[in-house]
mmCIF file of C-alpha atoms in Angstrom:
data_model
loop_
_atom_site.group_PDB
_atom_site.id
_atom_site.type_symbol
_atom_site.label_atom_id
_atom_site.label_comp_id
_atom_site.label_asym_id
_atom_site.label_seq_id
_atom_site.Cartn_x
_atom_site.Cartn_y
_atom_site.Cartn_z
ATOM 1 C CA MET A 240 7.788 83.339 -20.216
ATOM 2 C CA LYS A 241 10.483 84.694 -22.521
ATOM 3 C CA ARG A 242 11.434 87.405 -19.986
ATOM 4 C CA SER A 243 11.737 84.817 -17.210
ATOM 5 C CA LEU A 244 13.993 82.646 -19.336
ATOM 6 C CA THR A 245 16.123 85.652 -20.313
ATOM 7 C CA HIS A 246 16.370 86.723 -16.648
ATOM 8 C CA PHE A 247 17.293 83.159 -15.661
ATOM 9 C CA CYS A 248 20.040 82.936 -18.316
ATOM 10 C CA THR A 249 21.410 86.351 -17.353
ATOM 11 C CA SER A 250 21.425 85.375 -13.669
ATOM 12 C CA LEU A 251 23.064 82.037 -14.437
ATOM 13 C CA THR A 252 25.778 83.744 -16.495
ATOM 14 C CA PHE A 253 26.406 86.263 -13.701
ATOM 15 C CA ILE A 254 26.565 83.545 -11.027
ATOM 16 C CA THR A 255 28.965 81.505 -13.175
ATOM 17 C CA ALA A 256 31.216 84.578 -13.559
ATOM 18 C CA ILE A 257 31.201 85.124 -9.785
ATOM 19 C CA ILE A 258 32.153 81.504 -9.148
ATOM 20 C CA ILE A 259 34.970 81.588 -11.705
ATOM 21 C CA ILE A 260 36.387 84.794 -10.222
ATOM 22 C CA SER A 261 35.843 83.755 -6.573
ATOM 23 C CA LEU A 262 37.331 80.262 -6.687
ATOM 24 C CA PRO A 263 40.958 81.410 -6.887
ATOM 25 C CA LEU A 264 40.347 83.775 -3.957
ATOM 26 C CA ALA A 265 38.969 80.988 -1.785
ATOM 27 C CA HIS A 266 41.781 78.697 -2.879
ATOM 28 C CA ALA A 267 44.467 81.272 -2.014
ATOM 29 C CA ALA A 268 43.488 81.292 1.668
ATOM 30 C CA THR A 269 43.685 77.525 1.980
ATOM 31 C CA GLN A 270 46.903 76.860 0.091
ATOM 32 C CA PRO A 271 49.224 74.856 2.328
ATOM 33 C CA GLY A 272 51.830 77.637 2.235
ATOM 34 C CA ASN A 273 49.518 80.063 4.024
ATOM 35 C CA LEU A 274 48.934 77.560 6.801
ATOM 36 C CA LEU A 275 52.553 77.041 7.789
ATOM 37 C CA PRO A 276 54.310 78.540 10.811
ATOM 38 C CA GLN A 277 57.058 80.073 8.660
ATOM 39 C CA PRO A 278 57.596 82.801 6.054
ATOM 40 C CA VAL A 279 55.988 82.419 2.642
ATOM 41 C CA VAL A 280 57.028 84.431 -0.402
ATOM 42 C CA ARG A 281 55.118 84.184 -3.663
ATOM 43 C CA ALA A 282 57.224 84.673 -6.765
ATOM 44 C CA LYS A 283 56.265 87.379 -9.209
ATOM 45 C CA THR A 284 54.990 85.856 -12.453
ATOM 46 C CA ASP A 285 55.099 87.105 -16.036
ATOM 47 C CA TYR A 286 51.543 88.343 -15.746
ATOM 48 C CA ILE A 287 50.022 90.135 -12.783
ATOM 49 C CA ILE A 288 46.604 90.658 -14.357
ATOM 50 C CA GLY A 289 45.367 87.775 -16.484
ATOM 51 C CA GLN A 290 43.935 88.676 -19.874
ATOM 52 C CA ALA A 291 40.437 87.505 -18.888
ATOM 53 C CA SER A 292 40.551 89.651 -15.740
ATOM 54 C CA TYR A 293 41.898 92.614 -17.685
ATOM 55 C CA ASP A 294 39.123 92.321 -20.283
ATOM 56 C CA TYR A 295 36.476 91.883 -17.565
ATOM 57 C CA LEU A 296 37.628 94.998 -15.699
ATOM 58 C CA HIS A 297 37.611 97.118 -18.851
ATOM 59 C CA GLN A 298 34.149 95.884 -19.856
ATOM 60 C CA ARG A 299 32.611 96.290 -16.410
ATOM 61 C CA TYR A 300 34.130 99.599 -15.292
ATOM 62 C CA THR A 301 34.605 102.902 -17.068
ATOM 63 C CA ASP A 302 36.916 104.854 -14.743
ATOM 64 C CA THR A 303 37.730 102.952 -11.568
ATOM 65 C CA ALA A 304 38.039 99.182 -11.122
ATOM 66 C CA ARG A 305 37.311 97.291 -7.919
ATOM 67 C CA VAL A 306 40.124 94.763 -7.464
ATOM 68 C CA TRP A 307 41.942 92.508 -5.022
ATOM 69 C CA VAL A 308 45.680 93.119 -4.923
ATOM 70 C CA PHE A 309 47.703 90.126 -3.679
ATOM 71 C CA PHE A 310 51.103 90.682 -2.102
ATOM 72 C CA ALA A 311 54.249 88.574 -2.427
ATOM 73 C CA ASP A 312 55.118 88.490 1.252
ATOM 74 C CA LYS A 313 54.374 89.837 4.709
ATOM 75 C CA GLY A 314 57.734 91.447 5.261
ATOM 76 C CA VAL A 315 59.331 88.369 6.838
ATOM 77 C CA PHE A 316 61.858 86.262 4.978
ATOM 78 C CA THR A 317 63.505 84.036 7.579
ATOM 79 C CA LYS A 318 62.241 81.729 10.298
ATOM 80 C CA GLU A 319 63.737 84.078 12.892
ATOM 81 C CA GLU A 320 61.873 87.108 11.471
ATOM 82 C CA PHE A 321 58.691 85.042 11.372
ATOM 83 C CA ASP A 322 59.096 83.997 15.013
ATOM 84 C CA VAL A 323 59.597 87.624 16.104
ATOM 85 C CA LYS A 324 56.545 88.850 14.204
ATOM 86 C CA ALA A 325 54.452 85.838 15.285
ATOM 87 C CA ALA A 326 55.213 86.593 18.941
ATOM 88 C CA GLY A 327 53.223 89.824 18.551
ATOM 89 C CA VAL A 328 50.137 88.096 17.134
ATOM 90 C CA SER A 329 47.393 87.120 19.544
ATOM 91 C CA ILE A 330 44.941 84.333 18.800
ATOM 92 C CA SER A 331 41.872 83.725 20.915
ATOM 93 C CA GLU A 332 41.685 80.651 23.109
ATOM 94 C CA LEU A 333 38.629 79.464 21.152
ATOM 95 C CA SER A 334 40.544 79.709 17.850
ATOM 96 C CA LEU A 335 43.468 77.796 19.322
ATOM 97 C CA LYS A 336 41.100 75.010 20.427
ATOM 98 C CA ARG A 337 39.561 74.815 16.941
ATOM 99 C CA ARG A 338 42.991 74.750 15.343
ATOM 100 C CA ALA A 339 44.227 72.039 17.718
ATOM 101 C CA LYS A 340 41.682 69.688 16.136
ATOM 102 C CA VAL A 341 43.620 69.937 12.854
ATOM 103 C CA ASP A 342 47.114 70.209 14.374
ATOM 104 C CA LYS A 343 47.413 73.949 13.655
ATOM 105 C CA ASP A 344 47.372 75.350 17.214
ATOM 106 C CA MET A 345 50.120 77.920 16.585
ATOM 107 C CA VAL A 346 50.525 81.233 14.790
ATOM 108 C CA LEU A 347 50.479 80.656 11.039
ATOM 109 C CA PHE A 348 51.717 82.742 8.134
ATOM 110 C CA ALA A 349 48.104 83.669 7.397
ATOM 111 C CA ASP A 350 47.790 85.183 10.902
ATOM 112 C CA LEU A 351 50.484 87.794 10.288
ATOM 113 C CA PRO A 352 49.223 91.244 9.282
ATOM 114 C CA VAL A 353 49.522 92.585 5.744
ATOM 115 C CA VAL A 354 52.480 94.970 5.364
ATOM 116 C CA GLN A 355 51.024 98.463 5.785
ATOM 117 C CA ALA A 356 53.740 100.026 3.595
ATOM 118 C CA TYR A 357 52.509 97.898 0.657
ATOM 119 C CA VAL A 358 48.953 99.146 1.159
ATOM 120 C CA ASP A 359 50.149 102.748 1.544
ATOM 121 C CA GLN A 360 52.144 102.535 -1.683
ATOM 122 C CA ILE A 361 49.018 101.588 -3.629
ATOM 123 C CA ILE A 362 47.109 104.429 -1.998
ATOM 124 C CA ASP A 363 49.947 106.794 -2.983
ATOM 125 C CA HIS A 364 49.536 105.603 -6.602
ATOM 126 C CA GLY A 365 45.830 106.510 -6.625
ATOM 127 C CA GLY A 366 44.141 103.462 -5.098
ATOM 128 C CA SER A 367 41.335 103.827 -2.581
ATOM 129 C CA LEU A 368 41.448 101.147 0.140
ATOM 130 C CA ARG A 369 38.292 99.123 0.733
ATOM 131 C CA HIS A 370 39.316 96.077 2.797
ATOM 132 C CA VAL A 371 42.435 94.238 3.993
ATOM 133 C CA SER A 372 42.589 90.443 4.350
ATOM 134 C CA LYS A 373 45.513 89.021 6.283
ATOM 135 C CA TRP A 374 44.396 85.482 5.377
ATOM 136 C CA LEU A 375 44.606 86.249 1.660
ATOM 137 C CA ASN A 376 47.638 88.530 2.116
ATOM 138 C CA ALA A 377 45.736 90.963 -0.042
ATOM 139 C CA ALA A 378 43.772 94.176 0.017
ATOM 140 C CA SER A 379 40.779 95.320 -1.959
ATOM 141 C CA PHE A 380 40.986 98.694 -3.678
ATOM 142 C CA ASP A 381 39.167 100.946 -6.081
ATOM 143 C CA ILE A 382 41.910 101.744 -8.616
ATOM 144 C CA PRO A 383 41.675 103.969 -11.700
ATOM 145 C CA LEU A 384 41.724 101.739 -14.791
ATOM 146 C CA ASP A 385 44.580 103.707 -16.291
ATOM 147 C CA LYS A 386 46.720 102.912 -13.200
ATOM 148 C CA LEU A 387 46.354 99.099 -13.310
ATOM 149 C CA ASP A 388 49.432 98.577 -15.483
ATOM 150 C CA GLU A 389 51.445 100.918 -13.257
ATOM 151 C CA MET A 390 50.329 99.009 -10.136
ATOM 152 C CA SER A 391 51.354 95.690 -11.652
ATOM 153 C CA LEU A 392 54.949 96.947 -11.869
ATOM 154 C CA LEU A 393 55.243 97.412 -8.092
ATOM 155 C CA PRO A 394 57.657 94.740 -6.820
ATOM 156 C CA HIS A 395 55.522 93.422 -3.957
ATOM 157 C CA ILE A 396 52.369 92.845 -6.039
ATOM 158 C CA VAL A 397 52.039 89.329 -7.446
ATOM 159 C CA GLU A 398 48.447 89.322 -8.649
ATOM 160 C CA ILE A 399 45.512 91.628 -9.338
ATOM 161 C CA ARG A 400 42.016 90.162 -9.658
ATOM 162 C CA PRO A 401 38.539 91.658 -9.993
ATOM 163 C CA VAL A 402 36.404 91.745 -6.869
ATOM 164 C CA ALA A 403 33.514 89.342 -7.315
ATOM 165 C CA GLY A 404 30.278 91.187 -6.808
ATOM 166 C CA TYR A 405 26.679 90.398 -6.312
ATOM 167 C CA LYS A 406 23.787 92.548 -7.351
ATOM 168 C CA HIS A 407 20.539 91.746 -5.563
ATOM 169 C CA GLU A 408 17.545 92.357 -7.809
#
């Protein structure tokens, strides 16, 4: 009985941590700015890695941290640049029909690809690419812990967050 209760509490704590870390990721994709047919630029803040995230990464990992790196922009800064880049994006007819139901039947900022040069720069600084998300304007990397501070100084990075994980037992 005691082991079951301990396992339950451990699982509940882990699930709570996943939810706390995942909520901002889910929220980022649905922010109104990402769903506009125009350029969006996120301002760089005073902190790129929050203290809780920093502590979590250093407690969980010994050498390399698994993180999401969020970018400030998609390389477009004017409506004209957006229109040119959007013209090269194709959206399926089915997606356009779904979007029409919510008055979003056009190319959105979230549809534009992530700037490859931003991803390459992180790789050049020692990151190992895992996944790219155009909707989050982010990429997931394995980054050496001792490089996190260096990465946060790159001008196009606005946020670094731990990847939420799930361990099936």
